[in-house]
């Protein structure tokens, strides 16, 4: 057991890194799913495309880390804009199940399109950092991994500031509380929806770019991550950004501990068991308000 | 004297700490048209949802013919003879008007899903009989020519009548009408008043009418219970109740009673 | 009763196929097409008739297939034992997924079903002792079914039975009840329908038929591997239902036939078939959400 405990800090560190990636994807999804009520199964493909956009920036254009992230943000903003305008807006307001099917189709389309154009081989994103791990106590960690956690903290902090202090952020929050009232009080719901969707798409892309420096990217990279993002959003409670941050980090830590102490093959199953349990017991999520209405 | 058909005994309901209904007791007697009135937000809809099994009370009892049925789910309350309409009209939009009614009156005959699957003669007879009853009901409500239209294609006034026909067809012990005049044009309100009376006079149906259009309540109800802020403030014949100071205060005092 | 007659007639014509199609390859395609007809028709019980989304149909398909493979490995059984067992196993898991889903509406059920699909895939791929892991398990076909034409007739028979079952089910009171739940579940309860029981039964039936299709598939391709039962397979089945038309008897049948036969006919495009399915899903939802059969027959009361 001694050796097990020696590894604990390392497992926790790994979990923090993976959890940070989950947080970015899940916060983006909670904006889109929790607030706009768009069930976007293609959100994982946004993550995957972000990874490939980073490959484009770092490998093909030879850009350093920050400009590469900028490229990713711009590409994903443009992509999110097109998808919202072309697919989700025309479907909005009608049968919500139609958007579920359409986004499922988009997910299948993007995955296989990338498979045909870039192939199934995993690709790495070059961070430009010095190779090799840094030792802190018993914990080994690479510069990329530190950067992931730091970037997540900065991006999430920036997002929270935007939501609190900008007009769009306030409009978004009023939209999440009551769309009808928001509409009546002069919020341009269409514009706010578009901006929200674009922000969500950029967050997913940035996460994909950051995580691909460590885990590489391939066309099906997003398939599992989108499910975990849904798990996080649902467990946290629809539209709860703070909840998504906590649950996202927690899922990363739990997975890392399960992989370390119980076996790697159980890692991915844990999250799904948690969501089935939470949905069955507390359908409104851990941080969601119960809304029983007459 | 026989026990009342329906009794609420000390019913309370709160939502996330907000008290919507506070210790309400009232009863509805056989063959009566009882009114339940009150300003918006006074708890009328909560009462309907508690009696019809959509919600479970925080405390108190719902009693039917002396039997405690508190907390029974909606489908069981329906099988015990509680039929209802909805403030926002509810019909199966992709089914025909006739099927909407036939489905409702098939529920009491037990499942029968297996015999229906195998198309046994008994199942076919039952289905045909349900269709005949449904059309008779529609005739009563002057809608027989709409029988094969989709429910979604009717006007609001017609849809409201289909809701009444659906409830009446199921031969309810008590029929709850949840703000049936909501959204109706004046001539449709007259028709509604006429049909509510006929349901009781010709079919002997006991009716609990939840309404805030006073014209409807005053013209059909034998007795009214008045709610305000989740509490009963009056109970008696409509002519007496409307003159009680508490009722006037609740309706007019705060300028909330534009329909009064 | 016109529809079952047309179905019988179509089946009679389909009996002539092995004589016409000389190449075993085309008979193989026909068998796959029939298996997908069962899958799409059974998914439509949930998707079209009850209005509940499940992206886990391939999981039930896989549970049926693996039941066959594992039973054969342990007991040496054949197709006729596998069919009822595979259907029962899939139905059991259907109930298992259905129970916690009862309280969930619309998109939560969709998410839950994908989570379930993923768990089943992970178990099939990673519990190597039980499932053979990524390599899967072999399935041997008993000699009297070894001929591809014979197996075609068996599959055709099963498909006919499954389709007739779906038709009688959806045209019965049970079907009316499913439609009522789809239109307005609150109202369905209010007029006395025990919607929870109905939904669980519908889920079990839909899953059982998918399990049966899985047993046929395992025998047809003589083995099981986890990659045949992924969320992409679920996507394919959903695409068939949406393409053909939800809640129409012929919808999923037509959708399944088009999407299995088309990639074979345009064999140059076969490698792009998943791209096509994805694009098709988006296109159909935006332009013709009622599906091909829905668009042809129009909206009318039954």
XYZ file of C-alpha atoms in Angstrom, chain B residues 54 74-75 78-79 82 84 86 90-96 99-100 103-104 106-107 109-113 116-117 119 126-127 148-150 152-153 166, chain C residues 1 164-177 179-195 198 299-302:
74
model
C -50.606 15.071 -11.178
C -52.979 10.301 -12.380
C -53.909 7.171 -14.303
C -58.728 8.553 -13.932
C -59.779 4.926 -13.455
C -61.884 11.632 -12.042
C -60.590 16.663 -16.211
C -56.982 21.604 -18.995
C -54.894 19.222 -24.313
C -55.822 16.796 -27.076
C -53.838 14.179 -28.984
C -53.039 16.344 -31.989
C -52.128 13.632 -34.482
C -55.181 11.493 -33.718
C -58.658 12.064 -35.099
C -60.026 8.512 -31.655
C -59.324 11.104 -28.977
C -59.169 6.195 -26.430
C -60.404 7.869 -23.267
C -61.525 2.456 -23.600
C -59.368 2.918 -20.509
C -62.460 -1.687 -19.649
C -59.115 -2.976 -18.386
C -56.024 -3.485 -20.531
C -57.176 -5.687 -23.412
C -53.917 -4.977 -25.245
C -56.515 -6.033 -29.423
C -53.200 -7.230 -30.895
C -57.870 -8.687 -33.273
C -65.279 -3.185 -28.149
C -63.402 -0.863 -30.494
C -62.459 12.199 -38.597
C -60.544 15.504 -38.591
C -57.229 15.700 -36.771
C -54.940 19.731 -34.041
C -56.953 21.181 -36.945
C -63.889 13.282 -23.926
C -55.547 -5.350 -43.620
C -45.956 -8.348 -39.186
C -45.534 -8.152 -35.431
C -44.694 -4.442 -35.625
C -47.688 -3.835 -37.880
C -50.182 -5.621 -35.656
C -48.663 -3.957 -32.596
C -48.839 -0.423 -33.935
C -52.343 -0.896 -35.339
C -53.655 -2.239 -32.035
C -54.691 -0.368 -28.919
C -51.070 -0.571 -27.846
C -50.106 1.478 -30.892
C -52.837 4.031 -30.144
C -51.471 4.287 -26.615
C -49.195 7.607 -30.190
C -51.025 9.142 -27.251
C -47.796 9.147 -25.218
C -45.945 10.743 -28.130
C -48.561 13.476 -28.540
C -49.045 14.326 -24.857
C -47.827 12.102 -22.062
C -49.532 14.117 -19.305
C -52.871 13.824 -21.051
C -52.305 10.100 -21.643
C -51.896 9.604 -17.904
C -54.879 11.813 -17.160
C -57.246 9.689 -19.228
C -56.082 6.586 -17.363
C -53.097 5.179 -19.259
C -50.331 3.710 -17.125
C -47.682 5.315 -19.297
C -46.422 1.023 -21.501
C -50.546 13.893 -43.292
C -53.842 12.244 -42.621
C -55.774 10.722 -39.785
C -55.685 6.965 -39.514
